[in-house]
DNA sequence: CTCGACATAGACGTCGATATTTTTATTCAA
DNA sequence: TTGAATAAAAATATCGACGTCTATGTCGAG
C-alpha cells in the first residue's frame, strides 16, 4: 500500500469526498482483499476524522466492498473464485433479462443510440500503454452496454445492475488491462459487440439474451487466472 | 408522528440499533413521504447522537428509503404511483428470472422445501385483527417465496432481490393489511400459490416465470388505490 | 406589491475527547 | 511447550462543542 497522497482542497474532506476516494482505492486494488482498514491510518491518508470515515465505510459496507464487525474494525471485502463466478453469473443473467426487456420495450431512438455507441467504440482499435487510452476505451465500452440496456425502461432494475457492477469492479479491473492492450482481444470484443447489435436491430430477444449472457461471462476465465497469479485466493 | 417510545437498554443505542428502528418506522409509515428528518428530533426519539444517526441515515440512503442533500438535511424518500409501478415491474421481472433459474438449477430437496412452505402457508386461512396473526401469515408467505427462488443458487441475484424488496416494503405494507384480513383474498392467494407450485413441480420454467410475474403484480392496483386514498401522491 | 439585501435563528457536519472494547504481550503453572 | 490469566497498548464508537451553512424573517427601495 504505497503512500499516494493527492492534494484535495484546503477544506476538510467531507464524508462524500472520502467515500469516493476510498472506493476508488479499493477497486484499483490499493488494499488487498481482507486487509484491515485501521482508522488511524485512514485518518492520516484521507485527512479526515472518525465520523466521516465511518459514514464512508458504512456506505461501502452496503455496497459489499467492505466488511465490518462491531468493535472489531473494518476490512476490505474478500475476493474469491466462487464470488467471481457468482457475481458474473448474476450479471450475465440480469443483463440477459435487461436486453430482452429493452428489445421488447425500446423504441427507434434507442436503436439509434445503440448503433451510435457501437460505432464509436469500434473506432478504438488499439490501446497502448497510456491509462488515459484505457479509460477512453472503457468509457465507450460502458456507454455501449448502458445504451443497450437503457431501453428496458426500468430504473430499479438498472439500479440493481449498477450495484452488481460495483461489486464486479475489483474483478473486472483485473481483466481490463489484459484485454484492452491486446489488439486481438479488442478485435474479438468488436465482433461480439457487432453480433449483439445485429440481434438487437433484428429485435431477436431470445438470441440477444443468449449472446449477452455469453458475452458477459467471457472475462471470467481470464480473471480467474489473474486471481490465481496474484495469490489472493 | 406519534410519540412512541420503546425502552431499549441502558446502553446508548448503537448505529445499528438506530438503523433498524428508523428503518422499521419508515416502512410502517410513521413518517410521511418526504417528511424532513431533523437531527434534533431524531436525537430525542432514538436517544442517540448525531454520529450514529448519520451512519444509519447513510445506510438508509443507500437503500433508497431516505434522501439527503449536503447541508440541507435528510428526508424520507418520496412515494409515487410511477415508482410503485417501476419497483413492482422490476420485482416481477426479477422474480420471473429467479424462478426460471431455480427450476433449471434446483434439486429434489429444493422442491421438497417449496412444497412444505406452500403447505404451511395454506394452513392460515383466516387472519383476524391481531397484528401478530398478520405477521404470522406474512412470515410464512415470505418464507414460501424465499424458498421458491432459493433454488437459483445465485447469491448476488438474491441480494438484488432483497434490496428491491426493501424498496417495495412501504408500498407493500399498504397492501398487506387489506389483503390478509380478507378470507376471499387469502383464498385467491392460495390458488395462485398452488398454481405456482404446480408449475414448479412440473419443472415448467416458462409457465412458472409467467405466473410468477403476474402474481407479483397483483398488489399494484390495490396499492395504487390506497396511495390515492391517503393523498400521499 | 415585489424583489433584493441583510441579519438572525436554526440546522448541519466535523472535530477532539473519552469511555469502552479488543488485541497484544507477558507471566505463570502444568 | 502449551494454555490460562493478567496487564498494557491499541483500536473503536459515541458524545458534546463549535464552525459553517441554510432557512426564515425583516427592512428598504423601486
Coordinates of C-alpha atoms (C1' of nucleotides) in Angstrom, one line a residue:
Chain A
X1 CA 0.0 0.0 0.0
X2 CA 2.0 2.9 -1.3
X3 CA 1.8 6.4 0.2
X4 CA 0.0 8.1 -2.6
X5 CA -1.2 11.4 -1.3
X6 CA -3.2 13.6 -3.6
X7 CA -3.9 17.2 -2.6
X8 CA -7.6 17.9 -2.4
X9 CA -8.6 21.3 -1.1
X10 CA -7.9 23.4 2.0
X11 CA -11.3 22.4 3.3
X12 CA -11.6 19.2 5.4
X13 CA -12.8 16.4 3.1
X14 CA -16.4 15.6 3.5
X15 CA -17.8 12.1 4.0
X16 CA -18.7 12.1 0.4
X17 CA -15.2 13.0 -0.7
X18 CA -13.8 10.3 1.4
X19 CA -16.2 7.7 0.2
X20 CA -15.3 8.3 -3.4
X21 CA -11.6 8.2 -2.8
X22 CA -11.7 5.2 -0.6
X23 CA -13.9 3.3 -3.0
X24 CA -11.6 4.1 -5.9
X25 CA -8.6 2.9 -3.9
X26 CA -10.4 -0.4 -3.1
X27 CA -11.4 -1.0 -6.6
X28 CA -8.0 -0.4 -8.1
X29 CA -6.5 -2.8 -5.6
X30 CA -4.6 -0.4 -3.4
X31 CA -5.8 -2.5 -0.5
X32 CA -5.6 -6.3 -0.5
X33 CA -8.7 -8.3 0.0
X34 CA -9.4 -8.7 3.7
X35 CA -6.9 -6.0 4.5
X36 CA -7.6 -4.4 7.9
X37 CA -8.7 -0.8 7.4
X38 CA -7.4 0.9 10.6
X39 CA -9.0 4.2 11.5
X40 CA -5.6 5.7 12.5
X41 CA -4.2 5.1 9.0
X42 CA -7.4 6.1 7.1
X43 CA -7.4 9.3 9.1
X44 CA -3.9 10.1 8.0
X45 CA -4.4 9.0 4.4
X46 CA -7.7 10.7 3.8
X47 CA -7.1 13.7 6.1
X48 CA -10.3 13.4 8.0
X49 CA -11.7 12.2 11.3
X50 CA -13.6 9.2 12.5
X51 CA -17.1 10.4 11.8
X52 CA -16.8 10.9 8.0
X53 CA -14.8 7.7 7.7
X54 CA -17.4 5.7 9.5
X55 CA -20.0 7.1 7.1
X56 CA -18.0 6.3 4.1
X57 CA -17.3 2.8 5.4
X58 CA -21.0 2.3 6.2
X59 CA -21.8 3.1 2.6
X60 CA -19.1 0.8 1.3
X61 CA -20.4 -2.0 3.5
X62 CA -23.8 -1.5 1.9
X63 CA -22.0 -2.0 -1.5
X64 CA -20.2 -5.1 -0.2
X65 CA -16.7 -3.6 -0.9
X66 CA -16.0 -3.5 2.9
X67 CA -16.9 -5.8 5.8
X68 CA -17.2 -4.6 9.4
X69 CA -17.9 -6.1 12.8
X70 CA -18.9 -4.0 15.7
X71 CA -15.9 -3.0 17.8
X72 CA -13.6 -5.1 15.6
X73 CA -13.0 -2.7 12.8
X74 CA -13.4 -2.7 9.1
X75 CA -11.8 -4.8 6.4
X76 CA -11.7 -4.7 2.6
X77 CA -14.2 -7.4 1.5
X78 CA -12.6 -10.7 0.5
X79 CA -12.4 -11.9 -3.1
X80 CA -12.7 -15.5 -4.3
X81 CA -13.2 -17.6 -7.3
X82 CA -16.6 -18.6 -6.1
X83 CA -17.6 -15.0 -5.6
X84 CA -16.2 -14.1 -9.0
X85 CA -18.3 -16.7 -10.6
X86 CA -21.4 -15.8 -8.6
X87 CA -21.2 -12.1 -9.4
X88 CA -20.6 -12.8 -13.1
X89 CA -23.4 -15.3 -13.2
X90 CA -25.7 -12.7 -11.7
X91 CA -24.6 -10.0 -14.0
X92 CA -24.9 -12.2 -17.1
X93 CA -28.4 -13.3 -16.2
X94 CA -29.5 -9.8 -15.3
X95 CA -28.0 -8.4 -18.5
X96 CA -29.8 -11.1 -20.4
X97 CA -33.1 -10.1 -18.8
X98 CA -32.5 -6.4 -19.4
X99 CA -31.6 -6.8 -23.1
X100 CA -34.7 -8.9 -23.6
X101 CA -36.8 -6.1 -21.9
X102 CA -35.1 -3.5 -23.9
X103 CA -35.9 -5.2 -27.2
X104 CA -39.5 -5.6 -26.1
X105 CA -39.8 -2.0 -24.9
X106 CA -37.1 0.1 -26.7
X107 CA -38.1 2.5 -29.5
X108 CA -36.3 3.6 -32.6
X109 CA -34.4 6.2 -30.7
X110 CA -33.0 3.5 -28.5
X111 CA -31.9 1.5 -31.5
X112 CA -30.2 4.6 -32.9
X113 CA -28.3 5.2 -29.7
X114 CA -27.1 1.6 -29.5
X115 CA -25.9 1.8 -33.1
X116 CA -24.1 5.1 -32.4
X117 CA -22.4 3.7 -29.3
X118 CA -21.3 0.5 -31.2
X119 CA -19.8 2.7 -33.8
X120 CA -17.8 5.0 -31.5
X121 CA -16.5 2.0 -29.6
X122 CA -15.3 0.3 -32.8
X123 CA -13.3 3.4 -33.6
X124 CA -10.9 2.4 -30.8
X125 CA -8.9 -0.5 -32.3
X126 CA -5.6 -0.1 -30.4
X127 CA -4.9 1.0 -26.9
X128 CA -1.4 1.4 -25.9
X129 CA 0.2 2.0 -22.5
X130 CA -1.4 5.2 -21.5
X131 CA -4.1 4.7 -18.9
X132 CA -5.9 7.5 -20.5
X133 CA -6.5 5.4 -23.6
X134 CA -7.6 2.5 -21.5
X135 CA -10.1 4.7 -19.8
X136 CA -11.3 6.0 -23.1
X137 CA -12.0 2.5 -24.4
X138 CA -13.7 1.5 -21.2
X139 CA -15.8 4.6 -21.1
X140 CA -17.1 3.9 -24.6
X141 CA -17.5 0.2 -23.7
X142 CA -19.6 1.0 -20.7
X143 CA -21.6 3.6 -22.6
X144 CA -22.4 1.0 -25.2
X145 CA -23.6 -1.5 -22.6
X146 CA -25.5 1.2 -20.8
X147 CA -27.2 2.2 -24.0
X148 CA -28.1 -1.4 -24.8
X149 CA -30.0 -2.0 -21.6
X150 CA -31.4 1.5 -21.3
X151 CA -34.3 0.5 -23.5
X152 CA -35.7 -1.6 -20.7
X153 CA -37.2 1.4 -19.1
X154 CA -37.0 0.0 -15.6
X155 CA -35.0 2.2 -13.3
X156 CA -35.0 -0.1 -10.3
X157 CA -33.5 -2.9 -12.4
X158 CA -30.9 -0.6 -13.8
X159 CA -30.0 0.3 -10.2
X160 CA -29.6 -3.4 -9.3
X161 CA -27.4 -3.7 -12.4
X162 CA -25.3 -0.8 -11.2
X163 CA -24.9 -2.4 -7.8
X164 CA -23.7 -5.6 -9.3
X165 CA -21.3 -3.7 -11.5
X166 CA -19.8 -2.1 -8.4
X167 CA -19.3 -5.5 -6.9
X168 CA -17.7 -6.7 -10.0
X169 CA -15.3 -3.8 -10.4
X170 CA -12.4 -5.2 -8.5
X171 CA -12.6 -8.4 -10.5
X172 CA -13.2 -6.6 -13.8
X173 CA -10.2 -4.3 -13.2
X174 CA -8.0 -7.4 -13.3
X175 CA -9.4 -8.3 -16.8
X176 CA -9.5 -4.8 -18.2
X177 CA -5.8 -4.1 -18.5
X178 CA -5.1 -7.5 -20.0
X179 CA -7.8 -7.2 -22.6
X180 CA -7.6 -3.7 -23.7
X181 CA -3.9 -3.7 -24.6
X182 CA -4.3 -6.7 -26.9
X183 CA -5.4 -5.9 -30.5
X184 CA -6.6 -9.5 -30.8
X185 CA -8.8 -9.2 -27.8
X186 CA -10.2 -5.9 -28.9
X187 CA -11.0 -7.3 -32.3
X188 CA -12.8 -10.2 -30.7
X189 CA -14.7 -7.8 -28.5
X190 CA -15.7 -5.9 -31.5
X191 CA -17.1 -9.0 -33.2
X192 CA -19.1 -9.8 -30.2
X193 CA -20.5 -6.3 -29.9
X194 CA -21.4 -6.3 -33.6
X195 CA -23.2 -9.7 -33.2
X196 CA -25.1 -8.2 -30.3
X197 CA -26.0 -5.2 -32.3
X198 CA -27.3 -7.4 -35.1
X199 CA -29.6 -9.3 -32.8
X200 CA -30.8 -6.1 -31.3
X201 CA -31.6 -4.4 -34.6
X202 CA -33.3 -7.7 -35.7
X203 CA -35.4 -7.4 -32.4
X204 CA -34.5 -11.0 -31.7
X205 CA -34.8 -11.0 -27.9
X206 CA -34.0 -14.7 -27.5
X207 CA -30.8 -14.6 -29.5
X208 CA -29.7 -11.3 -27.9
X209 CA -30.3 -12.6 -24.4
X210 CA -28.2 -15.7 -25.1
X211 CA -25.4 -13.7 -26.7
X212 CA -25.4 -11.2 -24.0
X213 CA -25.1 -13.8 -21.3
X214 CA -22.2 -15.4 -23.1
X215 CA -20.5 -12.0 -23.7
X216 CA -20.7 -11.1 -20.0
X217 CA -19.1 -14.3 -19.0
X218 CA -16.1 -14.1 -21.3
X219 CA -13.8 -12.3 -18.7
X220 CA -14.3 -15.0 -16.1
X221 CA -11.5 -17.4 -17.1
X222 CA -9.1 -14.5 -17.5
X223 CA -9.9 -13.0 -14.2
X224 CA -9.7 -16.5 -12.5
X225 CA -6.2 -16.8 -13.9
X226 CA -5.2 -13.4 -12.7
X227 CA -6.6 -14.0 -9.2
X228 CA -4.6 -17.2 -9.0
X229 CA -1.4 -15.5 -10.2
X230 CA -1.8 -12.8 -7.6
X231 CA -2.2 -15.4 -4.8
X232 CA -5.2 -13.5 -3.5
X233 CA -7.3 -16.6 -3.4
Chain B
X1 CA -45.9 11.2 14.0
X2 CA -46.9 9.9 17.4
X3 CA -44.6 9.8 20.4
X4 CA -44.0 6.1 20.5
X5 CA -41.1 5.5 22.8
X6 CA -39.9 1.9 23.3
X7 CA -37.4 1.2 26.1
X8 CA -34.2 -0.3 24.8
X9 CA -31.3 -0.9 27.1
X10 CA -29.4 1.2 29.5
X11 CA -26.6 1.4 27.0
X12 CA -26.6 4.2 24.4
X13 CA -28.1 2.7 21.2
X14 CA -25.6 1.9 18.5
X15 CA -25.8 3.0 15.0
X16 CA -27.0 -0.5 14.1
X17 CA -29.9 -0.3 16.7
X18 CA -30.9 3.1 15.4
X19 CA -30.8 1.9 11.8
X20 CA -33.1 -0.9 12.5
X21 CA -35.6 1.2 14.4
X22 CA -35.6 4.1 12.0
X23 CA -36.0 1.7 9.1
X24 CA -38.9 0.0 10.7
X25 CA -40.5 3.4 11.5
X26 CA -40.2 4.5 7.9
X27 CA -41.5 1.3 6.4
X28 CA -44.6 1.3 8.6
X29 CA -45.4 4.8 7.6
X30 CA -44.6 6.6 10.9
X31 CA -43.0 9.3 8.8
X32 CA -44.8 10.7 5.7
X33 CA -43.1 10.5 2.3
X34 CA -40.7 13.5 2.0
X35 CA -41.0 14.3 5.7
X36 CA -38.0 16.2 7.0
X37 CA -35.9 14.2 9.3
X38 CA -34.5 16.7 11.7
X39 CA -31.5 15.7 13.7
X40 CA -32.8 17.3 16.8
X41 CA -35.9 15.3 16.8
X42 CA -34.2 12.0 15.8
X43 CA -31.8 12.5 18.6
X44 CA -34.6 12.7 21.1
X45 CA -36.6 9.9 19.6
X46 CA -33.9 7.4 19.2
X47 CA -31.9 8.6 22.2
X48 CA -28.6 8.9 20.4
X49 CA -26.3 11.5 18.9
X50 CA -25.5 12.9 15.5
X51 CA -22.8 10.4 14.7
X52 CA -24.8 7.1 14.9
X53 CA -27.8 8.9 13.2
X54 CA -25.7 9.9 10.3
X55 CA -24.5 6.4 9.9
X56 CA -28.0 5.0 10.0
X57 CA -29.2 7.6 7.5
X58 CA -26.3 6.9 5.2
X59 CA -27.3 3.3 5.1
X60 CA -30.9 4.1 4.5
X61 CA -29.9 6.4 1.7
X62 CA -28.1 3.5 0.1
X63 CA -31.4 1.6 0.4
X64 CA -33.4 4.5 -1.1
X65 CA -35.7 4.9 1.9
X66 CA -34.1 8.2 2.7
X67 CA -32.9 11.1 0.6
X68 CA -30.3 13.6 1.7
X69 CA -28.5 16.7 0.4
X70 CA -25.3 18.0 1.9
X71 CA -26.0 20.7 4.5
X72 CA -29.7 20.5 3.8
X73 CA -30.7 17.6 5.9
X74 CA -32.4 14.3 5.4
X75 CA -35.9 13.4 4.3
X76 CA -38.0 10.2 4.0
X77 CA -37.9 9.2 0.3
X78 CA -40.9 10.2 -1.7
X79 CA -43.5 7.7 -2.9
X80 CA -45.4 7.8 -6.2
X81 CA -47.5 5.8 -8.5
X82 CA -44.8 5.7 -11.1
X83 CA -42.3 4.5 -8.5
X84 CA -44.7 1.9 -7.3
X85 CA -45.1 0.6 -10.8
X86 CA -41.4 0.6 -11.5
X87 CA -40.5 -1.2 -8.4
X88 CA -43.1 -3.8 -8.9
X89 CA -42.2 -4.2 -12.6
X90 CA -38.6 -4.8 -11.5
X91 CA -39.5 -7.2 -8.8
X92 CA -41.9 -9.2 -11.1
X93 CA -39.2 -9.4 -13.8
X94 CA -36.5 -10.4 -11.4
X95 CA -38.7 -13.0 -9.7
X96 CA -39.6 -14.4 -13.0
X97 CA -35.9 -14.7 -13.8
X98 CA -35.1 -16.3 -10.4
X99 CA -37.9 -18.8 -10.6
X100 CA -36.7 -19.9 -14.1
X101 CA -33.1 -20.3 -12.8
X102 CA -34.4 -22.2 -9.7
X103 CA -36.3 -24.6 -11.9
X104 CA -33.2 -25.1 -14.1
X105 CA -30.9 -25.5 -11.2
X106 CA -32.9 -26.6 -8.2
X107 CA -32.7 -30.2 -6.8
X108 CA -35.2 -32.5 -5.2
X109 CA -34.5 -31.0 -1.8
X110 CA -35.5 -27.6 -3.1
X111 CA -38.8 -29.0 -4.5
X112 CA -39.5 -30.5 -1.1
X113 CA -38.9 -27.3 0.7
X114 CA -41.2 -25.4 -1.7
X115 CA -43.9 -28.0 -1.2
X116 CA -43.5 -27.7 2.6
X117 CA -43.7 -24.0 2.6
X118 CA -46.7 -24.0 0.4
X119 CA -48.4 -26.3 2.8
X120 CA -47.7 -24.3 6.0
X121 CA -48.9 -21.1 4.3
X122 CA -52.1 -22.8 3.2
X123 CA -52.8 -23.6 6.8
X124 CA -53.5 -20.0 7.5
X125 CA -57.0 -19.4 6.0
X126 CA -58.2 -16.6 8.2
X127 CA -56.4 -13.7 9.9
X128 CA -58.3 -11.5 12.2
X129 CA -57.4 -8.2 13.8
X130 CA -54.3 -9.1 15.7
X131 CA -51.1 -7.9 14.2
X132 CA -49.5 -11.0 15.4
X133 CA -51.6 -13.1 13.1
X134 CA -50.8 -10.8 10.2
X135 CA -47.2 -11.2 10.9
X136 CA -47.5 -14.9 11.0
X137 CA -49.2 -15.1 7.6
X138 CA -46.6 -12.8 6.1
X139 CA -43.7 -14.6 7.6
X140 CA -45.0 -17.9 6.0
X141 CA -45.7 -16.0 2.8
X142 CA -42.2 -14.6 2.6
X143 CA -40.7 -18.0 3.5
X144 CA -42.6 -19.6 0.6
X145 CA -41.3 -17.0 -1.9
X146 CA -37.8 -17.2 -0.5
X147 CA -37.9 -21.0 -0.8
X148 CA -39.1 -20.8 -4.4
X149 CA -36.3 -18.6 -5.5
X150 CA -33.6 -20.2 -3.4
X151 CA -33.1 -22.9 -5.9
X152 CA -31.5 -20.4 -8.3
X153 CA -28.2 -20.7 -6.4
X154 CA -27.1 -17.2 -7.1
X155 CA -26.4 -15.2 -4.0
X156 CA -25.8 -11.8 -5.7
X157 CA -29.2 -12.0 -7.5
X158 CA -30.9 -12.9 -4.2
X159 CA -29.2 -9.9 -2.7
X160 CA -30.6 -7.7 -5.5
X161 CA -34.0 -9.2 -4.9
X162 CA -33.7 -8.3 -1.2
X163 CA -32.8 -4.8 -2.0
X164 CA -35.8 -4.4 -4.3
X165 CA -38.0 -5.9 -1.6
X166 CA -36.8 -3.3 0.9
X167 CA -37.8 -0.6 -1.5
X168 CA -41.2 -2.2 -2.0
X169 CA -41.9 -2.5 1.7
X170 CA -43.5 0.8 2.2
X171 CA -45.8 0.1 -0.7
X172 CA -46.4 -3.5 0.2
X173 CA -47.3 -2.5 3.8
X174 CA -50.3 -0.7 2.3
X175 CA -51.5 -3.9 0.6
X176 CA -50.8 -6.3 3.3
X177 CA -53.4 -5.3 5.8
X178 CA -56.1 -5.1 3.2
X179 CA -55.4 -8.5 1.8
X180 CA -54.6 -10.5 4.8
X181 CA -57.8 -9.7 6.7
X182 CA -60.0 -10.8 3.7
X183 CA -60.7 -14.5 3.5
X184 CA -61.5 -14.1 -0.1
X185 CA -58.2 -12.5 -0.9
X186 CA -56.4 -15.2 1.1
X187 CA -58.2 -17.9 -0.8
X188 CA -57.2 -16.2 -4.1
X189 CA -53.6 -16.0 -2.9
X190 CA -53.7 -19.7 -2.0
X191 CA -54.9 -20.6 -5.5
X192 CA -52.1 -18.6 -7.0
X193 CA -49.5 -20.2 -4.8
X194 CA -50.8 -23.6 -5.6
X195 CA -50.7 -22.9 -9.4
X196 CA -47.1 -21.7 -8.9
X197 CA -46.2 -24.9 -7.1
X198 CA -47.7 -27.0 -9.8
X199 CA -45.6 -25.3 -12.5
X200 CA -42.5 -25.7 -10.3
X201 CA -43.1 -29.4 -9.6
X202 CA -43.7 -29.9 -13.3
X203 CA -40.4 -28.1 -14.0
X204 CA -42.1 -25.8 -16.4
X205 CA -39.9 -22.8 -16.3
X206 CA -41.7 -20.8 -18.9
X207 CA -45.1 -21.2 -17.3
X208 CA -43.7 -20.6 -13.8
X209 CA -42.0 -17.4 -14.9
X210 CA -45.1 -16.0 -16.5
X211 CA -47.3 -16.9 -13.5
X212 CA -44.7 -15.5 -11.0
X213 CA -44.6 -12.2 -12.8
X214 CA -48.4 -12.0 -12.8
X215 CA -48.5 -13.0 -9.1
X216 CA -46.0 -10.3 -8.1
X217 CA -48.0 -7.6 -9.9
X218 CA -51.4 -8.4 -8.3
X219 CA -50.9 -5.9 -5.4
X220 CA -50.3 -3.0 -7.6
X221 CA -53.8 -1.8 -8.3
X222 CA -54.7 -2.2 -4.6
X223 CA -51.7 -0.2 -3.5
X224 CA -52.4 2.4 -6.2
X225 CA -55.8 2.9 -4.7
X226 CA -54.5 3.1 -1.2
X227 CA -51.9 5.7 -2.1
X228 CA -54.6 7.8 -3.7
X229 CA -56.8 7.5 -0.6
X230 CA -54.0 8.6 1.6
X231 CA -53.3 11.6 -0.5
X232 CA -49.7 10.9 -0.5
X233 CA -49.3 11.1 -4.2
Chain C
dC1 C1' -46.8 44.8 -4.2
dT2 C1' -42.3 42.7 -5.5
dC3 C1' -37.6 41.9 -5.1
dG4 C1' -33.1 42.2 -3.2
dA5 C1' -30.1 42.8 0.8
dC6 C1' -29.1 41.8 5.3
dA7 C1' -29.4 39.8 9.9
dT8 C1' -30.7 36.1 12.8
dA9 C1' -32.2 31.6 14.2
dG10 C1' -32.0 27.0 13.2
dA11 C1' -29.7 23.1 11.5
dC12 C1' -25.7 20.6 9.7
dG13 C1' -21.2 18.2 9.6
dT14 C1' -16.8 17.5 11.6
dC15 C1' -13.6 17.5 15.5
dG16 C1' -11.2 16.2 19.8
dA17 C1' -12.1 13.9 24.0
dT18 C1' -13.4 9.9 26.4
dA19 C1' -15.3 5.5 27.9
dT20 C1' -15.4 1.0 26.2
dT21 C1' -13.7 -3.0 23.8
dT22 C1' -10.3 -5.7 21.5
dT23 C1' -5.7 -7.1 20.7
dT24 C1' -1.2 -8.0 22.1
dA25 C1' 2.4 -9.1 25.2
dT26 C1' 3.9 -11.0 29.4
dT27 C1' 3.9 -14.1 33.2
dC28 C1' 3.0 -18.3 35.4
dA29 C1' 1.5 -23.0 36.1
dA30 C1' 1.1 -27.7 34.4
Chain D
dT1 C1' 5.9 -26.4 25.2
dT2 C1' 1.1 -25.1 25.8
dG3 C1' -2.7 -22.8 27.8
dA4 C1' -4.7 -19.6 31.0
dA5 C1' -4.6 -15.3 33.4
dT6 C1' -3.4 -10.6 33.6
dA7 C1' -1.9 -6.1 32.3
dA8 C1' -1.0 -2.8 28.9
dA9 C1' -1.4 -1.0 24.4
dA10 C1' -4.1 -0.2 20.5
dA11 C1' -8.4 0.5 18.5
dT12 C1' -13.4 1.5 18.4
dA13 C1' -17.8 4.2 18.8
dT14 C1' -20.2 7.9 20.8
dC15 C1' -20.5 12.4 22.8
dG16 C1' -20.7 17.5 23.2
dA17 C1' -18.8 21.5 21.2
dC18 C1' -18.1 24.6 17.6
dG19 C1' -17.5 26.5 13.0
dT20 C1' -20.1 26.6 8.8
dC21 C1' -24.2 26.6 6.0
dT22 C1' -29.2 27.1 5.1
dA23 C1' -33.8 28.8 6.0
dT24 C1' -36.5 32.4 7.6
dG25 C1' -37.8 37.0 8.7
dT26 C1' -37.4 41.9 8.3
dC27 C1' -36.5 46.1 6.0
dG28 C1' -35.9 49.2 2.3
dA29 C1' -36.1 50.6 -2.5
dG30 C1' -38.5 50.7 -6.8

